[in-house]
C-alpha positions as a printed Julia matrix, in Angstrom:
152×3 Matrix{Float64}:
 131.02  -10.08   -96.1
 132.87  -10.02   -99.48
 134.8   -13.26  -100.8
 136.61  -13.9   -103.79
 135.14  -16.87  -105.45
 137.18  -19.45  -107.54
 136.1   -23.11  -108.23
 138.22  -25.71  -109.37
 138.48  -26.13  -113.32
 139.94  -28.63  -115.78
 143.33  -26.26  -115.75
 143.48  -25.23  -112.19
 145.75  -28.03  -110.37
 148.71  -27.6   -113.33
 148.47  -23.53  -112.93
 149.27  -24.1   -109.43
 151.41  -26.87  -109.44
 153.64  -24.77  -111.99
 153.54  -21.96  -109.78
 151.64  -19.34  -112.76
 149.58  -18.06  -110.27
 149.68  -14.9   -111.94
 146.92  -17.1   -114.03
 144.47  -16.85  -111.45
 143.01  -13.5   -111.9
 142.47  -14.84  -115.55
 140.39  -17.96  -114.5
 138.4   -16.08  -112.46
 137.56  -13.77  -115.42
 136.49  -16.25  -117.93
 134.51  -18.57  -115.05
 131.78  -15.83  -113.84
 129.24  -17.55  -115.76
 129.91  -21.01  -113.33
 130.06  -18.19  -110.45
 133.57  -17.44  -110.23
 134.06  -13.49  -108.68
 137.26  -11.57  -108.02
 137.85   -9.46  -104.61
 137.13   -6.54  -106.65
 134.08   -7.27  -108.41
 132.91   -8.24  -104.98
 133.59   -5.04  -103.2
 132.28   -3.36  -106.43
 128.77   -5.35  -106.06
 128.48   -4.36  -101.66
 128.94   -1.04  -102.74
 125.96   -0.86  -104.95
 124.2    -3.33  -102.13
 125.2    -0.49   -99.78
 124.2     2.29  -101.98
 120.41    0.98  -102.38
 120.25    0.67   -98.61
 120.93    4.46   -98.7
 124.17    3.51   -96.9
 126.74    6.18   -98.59
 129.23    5.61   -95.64
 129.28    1.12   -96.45
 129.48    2.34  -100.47
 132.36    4.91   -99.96
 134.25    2.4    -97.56
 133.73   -0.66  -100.46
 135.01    1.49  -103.25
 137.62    2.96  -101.45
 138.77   -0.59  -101.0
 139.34   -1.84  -104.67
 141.21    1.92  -104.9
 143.48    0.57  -101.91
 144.23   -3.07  -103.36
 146.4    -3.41  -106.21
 143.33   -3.25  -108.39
 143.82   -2.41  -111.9
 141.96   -1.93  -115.29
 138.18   -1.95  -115.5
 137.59   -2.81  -111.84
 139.48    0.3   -110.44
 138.29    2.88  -113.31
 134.58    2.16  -112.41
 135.31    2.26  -108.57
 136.76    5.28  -109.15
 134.03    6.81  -110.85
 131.45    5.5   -108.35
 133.34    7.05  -106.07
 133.23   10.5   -107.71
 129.61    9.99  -108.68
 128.43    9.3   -104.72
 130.7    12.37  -103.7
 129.09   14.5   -105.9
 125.66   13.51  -105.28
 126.4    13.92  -101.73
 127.12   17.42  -102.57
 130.93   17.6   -101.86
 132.05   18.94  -105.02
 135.81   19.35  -104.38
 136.25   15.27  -103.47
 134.82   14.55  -106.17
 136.58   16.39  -108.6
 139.4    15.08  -107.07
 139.07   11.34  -107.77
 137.68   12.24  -111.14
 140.99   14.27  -111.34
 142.8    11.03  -110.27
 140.76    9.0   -113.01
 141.85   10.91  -115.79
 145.65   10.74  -114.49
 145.67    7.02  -114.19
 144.03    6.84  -117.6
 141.48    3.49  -117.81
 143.59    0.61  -119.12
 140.24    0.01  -121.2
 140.11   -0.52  -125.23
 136.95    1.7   -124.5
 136.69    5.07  -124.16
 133.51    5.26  -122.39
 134.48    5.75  -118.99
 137.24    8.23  -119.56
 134.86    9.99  -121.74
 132.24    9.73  -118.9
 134.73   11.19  -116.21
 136.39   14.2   -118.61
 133.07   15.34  -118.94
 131.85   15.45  -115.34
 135.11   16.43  -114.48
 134.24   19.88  -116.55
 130.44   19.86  -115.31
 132.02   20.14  -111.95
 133.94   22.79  -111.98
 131.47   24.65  -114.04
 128.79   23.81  -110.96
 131.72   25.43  -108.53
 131.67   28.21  -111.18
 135.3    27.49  -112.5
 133.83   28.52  -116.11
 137.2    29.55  -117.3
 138.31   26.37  -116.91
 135.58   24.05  -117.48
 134.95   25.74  -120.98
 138.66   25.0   -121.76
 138.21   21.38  -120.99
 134.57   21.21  -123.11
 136.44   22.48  -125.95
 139.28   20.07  -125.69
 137.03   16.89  -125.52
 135.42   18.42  -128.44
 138.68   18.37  -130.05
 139.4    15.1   -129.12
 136.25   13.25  -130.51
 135.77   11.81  -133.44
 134.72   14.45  -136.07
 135.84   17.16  -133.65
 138.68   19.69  -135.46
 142.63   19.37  -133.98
């Protein structure tokens, strides 16, 4: 079972008395060190539970939850990508192409690159292991282009 954990803090009673529970997702953030976890980093953590019990069915079902809630940011990139990663190491190339398709639509909503680096190039590594070498060149080239030092 997954649970979202929040424990009551100094600022907690006046954010919900005033109704900002918007704040929330916020407190949760800043208290994981006193053991504080959001729905999403929870389903995030039974996936990789599921995934060292060699259960890829428990791990796909977990991710495929944060994808469903209204998840955004970090939380939903990495999901995402987990997602793509299992699929492909399961062998079934076209899903996941797809959700690291969908990854690079949604963008990351991160001040880092990494993962959006991360997905652009698997993205092209897949298609070039489905032998799409037209296209996967094209998209080598253009995140050569796009990183630092590369030429416009």
């Amino acid at each position: 079972a997954v649970h979202e954990i929040l424990l009551r803090t100094q600022g907690l009673p006046n954010v919900i008395r005033e109704g900002n529970t918007t704040l929330i997702a916020s407190i949760i953030q800043s208290g994981k060190a006193q053991g504080m976890q959001s729905m999403d980093d929870a389903l995030f953590a039974a996936s990789q539970a599921y995934l060292d019990l060699d259960d890829d069915a428990g791990a796909r079902k977990s991710l495929s939850e944060v994808l469903t809630r209204e998840s955004k940011g970090e939380a939903r990139s990495n999901a995402r990508f987990a997602l793509a990663w299992l699929e492909r190491q399961s062998g079934n190339l076209d899903a996941a192409l797809g959700q690291l398709s969908q990854l690079l639509a949604e963008g990351t909503n991160e001040t880092s690159e990494d993962i959006h680096g991360r997905a652009a190039y698997w993205h092209a590594r897949t298609l070039l292991d489905q032998g799409q070498k037209a296209a996967a060149s094209a998209e080598f080239i253009e995140m050569f282009r796009k990183r630092p030092g590369g030429r416009e």
